[in-house]
Tab-separated table of C-alpha atoms and ligand atoms in Angstrom:
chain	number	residue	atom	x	y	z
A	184	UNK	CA	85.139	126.451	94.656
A	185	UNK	CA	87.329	124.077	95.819
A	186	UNK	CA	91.640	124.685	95.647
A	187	UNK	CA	94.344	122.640	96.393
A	188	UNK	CA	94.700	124.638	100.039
A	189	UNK	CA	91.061	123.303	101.071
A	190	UNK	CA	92.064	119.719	99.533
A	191	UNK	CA	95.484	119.871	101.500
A	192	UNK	CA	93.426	120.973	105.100
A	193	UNK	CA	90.614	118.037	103.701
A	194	UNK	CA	93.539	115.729	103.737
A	195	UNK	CA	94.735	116.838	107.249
A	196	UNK	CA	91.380	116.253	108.414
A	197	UNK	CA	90.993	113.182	107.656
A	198	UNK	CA	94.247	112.516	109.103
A	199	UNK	CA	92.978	113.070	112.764
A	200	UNK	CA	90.371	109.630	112.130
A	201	UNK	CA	92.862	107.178	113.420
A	202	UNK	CA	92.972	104.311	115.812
A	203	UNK	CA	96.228	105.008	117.220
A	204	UNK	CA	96.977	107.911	119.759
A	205	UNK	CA	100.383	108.868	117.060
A	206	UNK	CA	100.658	107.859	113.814
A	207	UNK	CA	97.448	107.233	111.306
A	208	UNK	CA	95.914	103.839	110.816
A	209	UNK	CA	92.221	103.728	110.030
A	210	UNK	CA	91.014	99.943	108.396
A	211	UNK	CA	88.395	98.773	106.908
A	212	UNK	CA	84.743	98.987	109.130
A	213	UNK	CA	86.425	100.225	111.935
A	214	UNK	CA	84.789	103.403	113.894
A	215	UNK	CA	87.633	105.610	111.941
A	216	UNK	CA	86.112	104.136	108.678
A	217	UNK	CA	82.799	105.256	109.630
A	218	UNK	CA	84.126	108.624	110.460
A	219	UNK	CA	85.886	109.553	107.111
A	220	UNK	CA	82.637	108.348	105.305
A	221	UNK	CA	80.137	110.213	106.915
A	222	UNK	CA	83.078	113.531	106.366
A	223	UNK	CA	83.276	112.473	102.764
A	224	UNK	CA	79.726	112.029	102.135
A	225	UNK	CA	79.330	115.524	103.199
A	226	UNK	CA	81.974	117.231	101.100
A	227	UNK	CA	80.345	114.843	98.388
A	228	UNK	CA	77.014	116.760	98.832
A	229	UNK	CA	78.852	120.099	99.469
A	230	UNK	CA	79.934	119.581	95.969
A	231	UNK	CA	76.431	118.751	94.583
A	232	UNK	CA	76.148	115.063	94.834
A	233	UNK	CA	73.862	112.324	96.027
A	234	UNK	CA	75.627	110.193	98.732
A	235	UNK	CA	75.097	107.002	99.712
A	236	UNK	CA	77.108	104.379	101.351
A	237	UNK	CA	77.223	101.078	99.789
A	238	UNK	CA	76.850	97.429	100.692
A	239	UNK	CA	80.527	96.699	100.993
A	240	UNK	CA	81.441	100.240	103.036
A	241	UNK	CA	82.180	102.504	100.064
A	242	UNK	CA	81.382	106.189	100.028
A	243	UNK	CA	79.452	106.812	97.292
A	244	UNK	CA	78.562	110.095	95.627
A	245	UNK	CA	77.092	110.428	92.289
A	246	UNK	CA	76.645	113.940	89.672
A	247	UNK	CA	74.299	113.211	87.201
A	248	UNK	CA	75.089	113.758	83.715
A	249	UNK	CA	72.624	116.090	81.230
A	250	UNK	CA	69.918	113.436	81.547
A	251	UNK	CA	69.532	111.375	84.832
A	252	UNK	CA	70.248	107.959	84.625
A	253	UNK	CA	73.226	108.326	81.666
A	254	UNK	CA	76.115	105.184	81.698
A	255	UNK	CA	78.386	106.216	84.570
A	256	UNK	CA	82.130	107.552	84.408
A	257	UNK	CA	83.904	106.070	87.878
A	258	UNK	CA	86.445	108.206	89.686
A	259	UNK	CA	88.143	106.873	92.895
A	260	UNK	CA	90.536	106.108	95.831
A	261	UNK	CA	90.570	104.641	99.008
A	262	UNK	CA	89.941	106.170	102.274
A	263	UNK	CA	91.526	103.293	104.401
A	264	UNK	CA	95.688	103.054	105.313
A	265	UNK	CA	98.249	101.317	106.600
A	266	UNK	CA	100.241	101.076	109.934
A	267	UNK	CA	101.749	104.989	110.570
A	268	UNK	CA	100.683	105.769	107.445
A	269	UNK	CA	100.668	109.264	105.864
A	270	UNK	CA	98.191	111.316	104.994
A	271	UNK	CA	97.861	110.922	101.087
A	272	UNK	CA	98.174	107.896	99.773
A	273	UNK	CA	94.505	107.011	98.545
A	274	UNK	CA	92.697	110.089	100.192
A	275	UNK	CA	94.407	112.524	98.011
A	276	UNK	CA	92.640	111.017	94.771
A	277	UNK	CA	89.280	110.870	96.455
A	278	UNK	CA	89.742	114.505	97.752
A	279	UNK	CA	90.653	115.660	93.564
A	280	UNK	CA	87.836	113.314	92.519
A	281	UNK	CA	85.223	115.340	95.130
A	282	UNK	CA	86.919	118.472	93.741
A	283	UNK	CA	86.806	117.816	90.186
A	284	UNK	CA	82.978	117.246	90.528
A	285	UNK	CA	82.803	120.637	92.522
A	286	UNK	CA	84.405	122.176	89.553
A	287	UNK	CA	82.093	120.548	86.951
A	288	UNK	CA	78.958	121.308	88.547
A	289	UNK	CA	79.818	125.044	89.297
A	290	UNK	CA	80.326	125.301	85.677
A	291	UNK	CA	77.230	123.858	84.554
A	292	UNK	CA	79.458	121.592	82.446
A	293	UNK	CA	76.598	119.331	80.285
A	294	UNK	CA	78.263	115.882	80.310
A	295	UNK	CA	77.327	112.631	78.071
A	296	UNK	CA	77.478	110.696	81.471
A	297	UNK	CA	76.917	110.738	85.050
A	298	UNK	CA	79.801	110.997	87.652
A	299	UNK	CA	80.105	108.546	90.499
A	300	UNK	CA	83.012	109.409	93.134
A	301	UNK	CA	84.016	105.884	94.948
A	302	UNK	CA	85.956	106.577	97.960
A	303	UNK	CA	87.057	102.820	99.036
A	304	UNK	CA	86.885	101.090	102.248
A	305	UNK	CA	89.915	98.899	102.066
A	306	UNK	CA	92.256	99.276	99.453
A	307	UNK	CA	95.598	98.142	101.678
A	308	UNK	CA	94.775	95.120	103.256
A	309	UNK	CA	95.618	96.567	106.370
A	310	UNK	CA	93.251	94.478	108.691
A	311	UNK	CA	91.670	91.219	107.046
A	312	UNK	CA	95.346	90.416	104.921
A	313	UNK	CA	93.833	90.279	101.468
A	314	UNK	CA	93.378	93.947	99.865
A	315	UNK	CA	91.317	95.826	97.477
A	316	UNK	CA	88.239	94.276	99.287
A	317	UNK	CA	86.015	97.400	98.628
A	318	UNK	CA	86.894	97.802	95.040
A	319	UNK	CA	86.476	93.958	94.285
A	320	UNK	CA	82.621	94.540	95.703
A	321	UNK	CA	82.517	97.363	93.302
A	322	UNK	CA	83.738	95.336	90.465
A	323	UNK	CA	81.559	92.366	91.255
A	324	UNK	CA	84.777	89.785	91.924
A	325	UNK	CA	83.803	89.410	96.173
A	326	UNK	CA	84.638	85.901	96.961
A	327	UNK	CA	82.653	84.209	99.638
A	328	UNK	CA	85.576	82.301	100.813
A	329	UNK	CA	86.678	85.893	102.457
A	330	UNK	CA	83.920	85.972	105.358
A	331	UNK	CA	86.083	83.531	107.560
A	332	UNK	CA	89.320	85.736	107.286
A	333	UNK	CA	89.602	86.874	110.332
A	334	UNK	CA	91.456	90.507	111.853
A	335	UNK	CA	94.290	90.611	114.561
A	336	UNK	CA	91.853	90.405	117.284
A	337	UNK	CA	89.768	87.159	115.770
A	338	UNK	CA	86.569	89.308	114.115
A	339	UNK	CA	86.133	87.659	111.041
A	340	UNK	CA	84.944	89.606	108.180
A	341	UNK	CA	81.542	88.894	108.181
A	342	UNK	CA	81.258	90.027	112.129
A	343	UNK	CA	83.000	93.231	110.695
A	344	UNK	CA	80.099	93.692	108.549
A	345	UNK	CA	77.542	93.314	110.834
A	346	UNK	CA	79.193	95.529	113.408
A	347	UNK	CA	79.303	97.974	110.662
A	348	UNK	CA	75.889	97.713	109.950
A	349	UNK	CA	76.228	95.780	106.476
A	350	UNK	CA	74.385	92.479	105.372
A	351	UNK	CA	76.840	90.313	103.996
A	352	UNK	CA	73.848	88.633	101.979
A	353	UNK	CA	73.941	92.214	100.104
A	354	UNK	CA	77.344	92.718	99.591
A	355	UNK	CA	76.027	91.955	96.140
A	356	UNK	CA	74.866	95.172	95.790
A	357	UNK	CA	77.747	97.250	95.349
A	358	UNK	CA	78.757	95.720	92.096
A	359	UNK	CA	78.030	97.942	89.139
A	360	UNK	CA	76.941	95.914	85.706
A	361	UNK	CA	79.998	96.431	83.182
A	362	UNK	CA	77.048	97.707	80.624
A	363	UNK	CA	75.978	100.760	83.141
A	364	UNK	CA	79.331	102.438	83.537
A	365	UNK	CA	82.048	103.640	81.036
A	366	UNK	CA	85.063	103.522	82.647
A	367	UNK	CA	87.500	104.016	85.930
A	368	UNK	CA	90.043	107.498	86.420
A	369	UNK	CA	92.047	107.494	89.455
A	370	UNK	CA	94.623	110.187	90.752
A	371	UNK	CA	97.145	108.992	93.278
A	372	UNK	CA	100.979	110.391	94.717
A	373	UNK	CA	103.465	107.832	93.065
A	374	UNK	CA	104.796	106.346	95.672
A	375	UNK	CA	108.078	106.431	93.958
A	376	UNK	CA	111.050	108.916	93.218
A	377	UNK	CA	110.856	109.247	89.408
A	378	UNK	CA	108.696	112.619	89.173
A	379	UNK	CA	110.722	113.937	91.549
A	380	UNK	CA	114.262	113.222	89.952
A	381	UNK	CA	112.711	114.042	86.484
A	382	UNK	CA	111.426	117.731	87.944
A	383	UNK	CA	107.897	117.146	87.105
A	384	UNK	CA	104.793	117.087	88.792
A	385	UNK	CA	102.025	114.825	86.905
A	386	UNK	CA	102.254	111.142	84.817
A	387	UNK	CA	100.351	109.099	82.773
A	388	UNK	CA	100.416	105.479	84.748
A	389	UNK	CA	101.334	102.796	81.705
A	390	UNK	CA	100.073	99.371	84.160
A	391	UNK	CA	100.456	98.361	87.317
A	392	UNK	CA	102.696	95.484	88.994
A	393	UNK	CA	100.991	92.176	89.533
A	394	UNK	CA	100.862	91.343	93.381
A	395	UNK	CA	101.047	88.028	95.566
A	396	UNK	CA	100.985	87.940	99.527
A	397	UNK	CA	101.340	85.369	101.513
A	398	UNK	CA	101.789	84.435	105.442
A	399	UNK	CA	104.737	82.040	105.885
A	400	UNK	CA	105.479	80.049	108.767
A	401	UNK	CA	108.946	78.517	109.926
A	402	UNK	CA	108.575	75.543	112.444
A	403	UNK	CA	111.819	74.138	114.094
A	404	UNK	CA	112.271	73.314	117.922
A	405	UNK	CA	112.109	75.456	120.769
A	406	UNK	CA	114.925	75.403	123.623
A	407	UNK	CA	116.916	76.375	126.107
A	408	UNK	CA	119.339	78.547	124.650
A	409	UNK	CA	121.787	77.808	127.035
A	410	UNK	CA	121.606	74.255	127.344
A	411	UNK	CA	121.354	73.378	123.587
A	412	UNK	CA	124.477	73.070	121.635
A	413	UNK	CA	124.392	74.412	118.013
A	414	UNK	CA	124.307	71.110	116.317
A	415	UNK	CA	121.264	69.824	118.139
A	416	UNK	CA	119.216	72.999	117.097
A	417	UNK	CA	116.472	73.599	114.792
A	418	UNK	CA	116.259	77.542	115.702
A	419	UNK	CA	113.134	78.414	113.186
A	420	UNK	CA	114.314	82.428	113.232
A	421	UNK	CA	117.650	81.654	111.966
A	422	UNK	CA	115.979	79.369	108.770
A	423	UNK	CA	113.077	82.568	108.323
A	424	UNK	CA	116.127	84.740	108.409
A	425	UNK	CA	118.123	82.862	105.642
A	426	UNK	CA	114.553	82.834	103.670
A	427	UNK	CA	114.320	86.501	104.184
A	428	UNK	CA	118.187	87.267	102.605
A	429	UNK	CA	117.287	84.808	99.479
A	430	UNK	CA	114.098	87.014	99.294
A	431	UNK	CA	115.544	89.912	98.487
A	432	UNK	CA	118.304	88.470	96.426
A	433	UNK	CA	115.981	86.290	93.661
A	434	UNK	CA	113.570	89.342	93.388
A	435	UNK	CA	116.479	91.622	92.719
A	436	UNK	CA	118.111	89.291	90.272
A	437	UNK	CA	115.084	88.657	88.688
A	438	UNK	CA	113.510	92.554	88.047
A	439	UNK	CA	110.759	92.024	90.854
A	440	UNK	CA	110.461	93.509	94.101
A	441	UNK	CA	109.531	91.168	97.432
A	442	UNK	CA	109.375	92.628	101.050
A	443	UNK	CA	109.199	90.943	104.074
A	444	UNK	CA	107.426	93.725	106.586
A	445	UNK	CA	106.170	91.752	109.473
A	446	UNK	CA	108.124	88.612	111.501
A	447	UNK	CA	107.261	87.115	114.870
A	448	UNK	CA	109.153	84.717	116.761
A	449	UNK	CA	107.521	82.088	118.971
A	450	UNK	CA	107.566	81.917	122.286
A	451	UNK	CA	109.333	84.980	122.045
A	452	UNK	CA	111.616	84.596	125.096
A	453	UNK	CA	114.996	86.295	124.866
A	454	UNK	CA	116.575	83.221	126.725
A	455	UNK	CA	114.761	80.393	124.028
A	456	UNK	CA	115.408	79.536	121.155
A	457	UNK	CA	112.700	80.106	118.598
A	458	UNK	CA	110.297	77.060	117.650
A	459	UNK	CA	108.576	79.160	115.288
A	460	UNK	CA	108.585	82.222	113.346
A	461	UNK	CA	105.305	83.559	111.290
A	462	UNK	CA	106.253	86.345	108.313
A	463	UNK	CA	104.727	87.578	105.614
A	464	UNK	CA	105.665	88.198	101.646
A	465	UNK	CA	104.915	90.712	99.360
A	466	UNK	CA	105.962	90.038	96.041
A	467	UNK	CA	105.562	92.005	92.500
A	468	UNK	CA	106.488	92.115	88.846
A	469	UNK	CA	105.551	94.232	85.993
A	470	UNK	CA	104.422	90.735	84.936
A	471	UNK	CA	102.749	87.433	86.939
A	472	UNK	CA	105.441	85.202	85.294
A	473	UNK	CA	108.103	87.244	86.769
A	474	UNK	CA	106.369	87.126	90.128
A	475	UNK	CA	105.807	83.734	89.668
A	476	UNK	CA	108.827	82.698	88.613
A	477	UNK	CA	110.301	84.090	91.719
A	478	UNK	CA	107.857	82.671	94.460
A	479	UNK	CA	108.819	78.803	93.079
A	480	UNK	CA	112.562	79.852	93.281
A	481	UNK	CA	111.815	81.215	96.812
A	482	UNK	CA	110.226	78.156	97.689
A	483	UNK	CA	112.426	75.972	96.318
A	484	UNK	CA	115.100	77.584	98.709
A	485	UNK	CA	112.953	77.515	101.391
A	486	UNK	CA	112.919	73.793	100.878
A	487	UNK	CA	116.800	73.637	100.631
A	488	UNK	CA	116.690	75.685	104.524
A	489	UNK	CA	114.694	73.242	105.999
A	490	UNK	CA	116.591	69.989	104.984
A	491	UNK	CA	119.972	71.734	106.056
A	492	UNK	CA	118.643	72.795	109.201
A	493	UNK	CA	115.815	70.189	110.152
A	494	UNK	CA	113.164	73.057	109.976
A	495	UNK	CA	109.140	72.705	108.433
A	496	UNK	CA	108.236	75.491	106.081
A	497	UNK	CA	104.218	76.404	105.264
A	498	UNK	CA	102.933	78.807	102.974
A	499	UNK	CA	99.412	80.616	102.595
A	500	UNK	CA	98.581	83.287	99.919
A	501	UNK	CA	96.698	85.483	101.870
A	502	UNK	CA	95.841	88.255	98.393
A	503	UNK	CA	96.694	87.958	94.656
A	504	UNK	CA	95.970	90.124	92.519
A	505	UNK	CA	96.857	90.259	88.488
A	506	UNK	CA	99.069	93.015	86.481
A	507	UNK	CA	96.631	95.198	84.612
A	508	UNK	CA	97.369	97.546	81.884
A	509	UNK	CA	95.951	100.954	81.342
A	510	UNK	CA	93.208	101.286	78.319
A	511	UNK	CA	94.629	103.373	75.869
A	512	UNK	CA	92.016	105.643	75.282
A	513	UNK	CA	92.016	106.406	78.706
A	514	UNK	CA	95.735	106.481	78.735
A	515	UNK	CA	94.889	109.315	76.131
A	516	UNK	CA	92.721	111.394	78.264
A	517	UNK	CA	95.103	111.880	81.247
A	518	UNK	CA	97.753	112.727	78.709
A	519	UNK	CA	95.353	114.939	77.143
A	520	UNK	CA	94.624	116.495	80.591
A	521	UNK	CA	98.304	116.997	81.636
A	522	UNK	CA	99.384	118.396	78.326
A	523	UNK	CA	96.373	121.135	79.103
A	524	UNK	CA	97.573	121.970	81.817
A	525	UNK	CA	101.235	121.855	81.793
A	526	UNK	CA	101.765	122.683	78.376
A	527	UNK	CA	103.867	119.427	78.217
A	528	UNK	CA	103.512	118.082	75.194
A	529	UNK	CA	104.942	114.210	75.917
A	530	UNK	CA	104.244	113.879	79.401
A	531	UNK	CA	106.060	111.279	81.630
A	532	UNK	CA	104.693	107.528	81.599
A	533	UNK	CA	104.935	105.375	84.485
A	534	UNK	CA	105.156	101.771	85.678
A	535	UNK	CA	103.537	101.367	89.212
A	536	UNK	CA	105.107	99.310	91.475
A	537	UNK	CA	102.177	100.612	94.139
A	538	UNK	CA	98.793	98.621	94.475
A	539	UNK	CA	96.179	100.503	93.299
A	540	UNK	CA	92.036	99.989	93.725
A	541	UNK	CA	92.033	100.401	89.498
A	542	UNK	CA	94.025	96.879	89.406
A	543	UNK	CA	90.428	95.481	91.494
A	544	UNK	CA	88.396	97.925	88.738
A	545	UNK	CA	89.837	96.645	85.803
A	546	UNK	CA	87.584	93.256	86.136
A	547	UNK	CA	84.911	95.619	85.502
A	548	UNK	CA	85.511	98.355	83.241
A	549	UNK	CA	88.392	100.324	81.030
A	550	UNK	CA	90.682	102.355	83.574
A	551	UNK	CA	93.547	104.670	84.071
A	552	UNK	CA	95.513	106.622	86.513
A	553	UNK	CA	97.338	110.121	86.910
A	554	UNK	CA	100.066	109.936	89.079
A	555	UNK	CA	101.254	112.684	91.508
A	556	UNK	CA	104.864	113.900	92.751
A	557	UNK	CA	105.320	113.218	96.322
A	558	UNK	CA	108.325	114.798	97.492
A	559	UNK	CA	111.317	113.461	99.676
A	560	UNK	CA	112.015	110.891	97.300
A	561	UNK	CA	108.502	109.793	96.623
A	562	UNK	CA	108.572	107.969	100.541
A	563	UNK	CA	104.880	106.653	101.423
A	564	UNK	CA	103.844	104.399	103.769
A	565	UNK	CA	105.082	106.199	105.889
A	566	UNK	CA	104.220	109.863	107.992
A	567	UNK	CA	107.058	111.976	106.098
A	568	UNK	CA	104.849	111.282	102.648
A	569	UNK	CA	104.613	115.344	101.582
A	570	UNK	CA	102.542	116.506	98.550
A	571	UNK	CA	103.035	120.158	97.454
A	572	UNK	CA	100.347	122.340	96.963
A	573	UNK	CA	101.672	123.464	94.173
A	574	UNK	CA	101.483	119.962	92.471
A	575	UNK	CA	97.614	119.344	93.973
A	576	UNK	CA	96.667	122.513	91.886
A	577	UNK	CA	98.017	121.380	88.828
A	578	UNK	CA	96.877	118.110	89.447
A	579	UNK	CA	93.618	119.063	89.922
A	580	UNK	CA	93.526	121.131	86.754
A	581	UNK	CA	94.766	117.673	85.217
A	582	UNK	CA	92.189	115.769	86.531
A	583	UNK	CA	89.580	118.134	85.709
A	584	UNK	CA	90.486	118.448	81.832
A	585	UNK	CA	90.849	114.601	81.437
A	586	UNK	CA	87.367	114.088	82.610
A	587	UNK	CA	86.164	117.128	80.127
A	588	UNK	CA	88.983	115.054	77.378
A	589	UNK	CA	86.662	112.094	78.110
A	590	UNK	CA	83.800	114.393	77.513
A	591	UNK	CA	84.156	115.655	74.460
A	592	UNK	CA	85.579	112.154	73.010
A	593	UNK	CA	82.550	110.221	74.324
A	594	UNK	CA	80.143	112.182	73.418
A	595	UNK	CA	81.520	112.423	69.656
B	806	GLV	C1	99.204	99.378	98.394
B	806	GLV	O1	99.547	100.514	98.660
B	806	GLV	C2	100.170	98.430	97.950
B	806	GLV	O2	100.829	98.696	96.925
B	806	GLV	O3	100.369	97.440	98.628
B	807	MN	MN1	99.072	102.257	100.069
B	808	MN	MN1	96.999	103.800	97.649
């Protein structure tokens, strides 16, 4: 049987897959990628499943329910990270999700559908810019127009397949017909402080914020930046820096949330002045007006910057992806779950501000998510994020009695 300790030492195993010497970063189709996979896949069968990967990079497992071939409940998270990520954030739901499957079958549980785990490839975005690429394949929403993206090093996404050992004519494949499966239950750490501050360990998750990415660019003039008096300059980093500031400003005043996390100045010479400055955007709302609303204000300022300062500004949305609301039947079943198992009667409901493959899943089917504490504050992206073990038993008790919740309502 599988307990929180073995999920914790699962998650620290899959830790040590990483590209970089410190730190964890493991993207999508990369050797790491392969390497969690083939680990999952054999916890998956460990735990009494049939494994396959599919034609986007998924790990697949799947329990059949008391007669092969039943519609199929989906449970999921991704595999993939960020830049010095930690160790949770996506693996921790497919590690419950493996576990909760463990559980069933060692009871024998008879269930009015079959179980497929999904443990996704790229969830972050981390190496082609645009995210939830393994989850869209799952949910049938690939767009062709992806293949050309192309990684840091110039390997577009189709190359990436075929290293990988996919056919992008098949990435077809993965998608599940919305007829064949009967909904989407993730568990995931928040990301956030609130279950911390409020002294609990488990929520239900209410929706989840509406994203937009983008990769700017700032084109002025570079210079000698001793010869070249202020009023003749058009220093690009000092207009994306003024752009940055306004960022942050119209997404506070306005309820959303915008981060700028990478900037690079052109030529990059401490004695020039910059000619040109790429950055990217992040930007989310609880709704896409919201987020909308800001980006035109943003750009609108960005405009301003460039006629004050003689400067060029170009946008590209590199990922968008649509605020999505919890079904409330499903909503009911990881209530029902928590309450079981914390005695809670009312648990906690949250907004989340976090991406989340179920956002990519909702084109497809009904979905909803149980969040998880994660300590110091909720921090993620990032190596401090902690989960206690604790919290991953009662979350997998959760998890466990919202899939039997689903059970028994389905099936009546
Ligand atoms: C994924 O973690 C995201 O929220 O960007
Ligand atoms: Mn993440
Ligand atoms: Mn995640």
């Amino acid at each position: 049987m599988i307990d929180a300790k073995t999920i914790l030492n699962r998650c620290d195993a899959l830790a040590n897959q990483s590209s970089t010497r410190t730190g964890i970063e493991r993207v999508y189709l990369s050797p790491e990628h392969a390497a969690v996979n083939l680990q999952a896949g054999h916890w998956m069968q460990e735990a009494g499943m049939t494994t396959w990967m599919d034609a986007a990079g998924n790990q697949r497992g799947r329990l059949e329910g008391a007669t092969p071939g039943l519609p199929t409940l989906l449970l999921g998270s991704h595999l993939d990270t960020v830049p010095n990520a930690g160790r949770f954030d996506g693996i921790l739901g497919v590690m419950l999700a493996i576990a909760v499957v463990d559980r069933l079958r060692e009871s024998d549980a008879t269930l009015p559908f079959a179980i497929d785990v999904l443990a996704f490839g790229d969830e972050e975005g981390t190496r082609f810019g645009t995210a939830l690429l393994g989850s869209r394949a799952v949910a049938g929403t690939w767009d062709d127009q992806w293949w050309t993206l192309a990684d840091k090093s110039g390997t577009t996404l189709r190359e990436a397949f075929v290293e990988f050992g996919l056919d992008p004519a098949k990435v077809g494949d993965a998608a599940y017909r919305s007829d064949d499966v009967v909904g989407y239950l993730e568990a995931h750490i928040e990301q956030g402080p609130y279950l911390e501050e409020a002294d609990l360990p488990l929520a239900v998750v209410s929706s989840i914020a509406g994203a937009r990415r983008f990769a700017l660019t700032m084109t002025g003039e570079a210079g000698h930046a001793g010869g070249v008096p202020f009023h003749r300059r058009h220093d690009a980093l000092a207009g994306a820096s003024e752009v940055v500031l306004a960022v942050e400003q119209l997404a506070r005043e306005a309820g959303a949330i915008a981060t700028v996390g990478r900037l690079q100045a052109f030529p990059g010479g401490v004695n020039v002045i910059p000619g040109r400055v790429e950055f990217s955007l992040d930007l989310r709302a609880e709704t896409d007006d919201v987020r909308d609303a800001v980006w035109a204000q943003i750009q609108d300022v960005a405009a301003e910057i460039c006629t004050r300062r003689g400067l060029a500004f170009a946008d590209e949305q590199t990922h968008g992806a649509p605020a999505v609301v919890a079904a409330p039947h499903l909503r009911d079943v990881i209530r029902a779950g928590i309450t079981a198992t914390t005695g809670e009667p009312d648990p906690m409901v949250l907004f989340s501000k976090a991406g989340h493959d179920a956002m990519a899943v909702a084109d497809l089917t009904d979905w909803a998510m149980l969040f998880i504490r994660n300590g110091r504050g909720g921090i993620s992206h990032h190596p401090d994020e902690t989960v206690t073990e604790a919290d991953v038993a009662v979350a997998l008790d959760a998890f466990e009695a919202a899939v039997r919740a689903y059970a028994a309502t389905y099936a009546a």
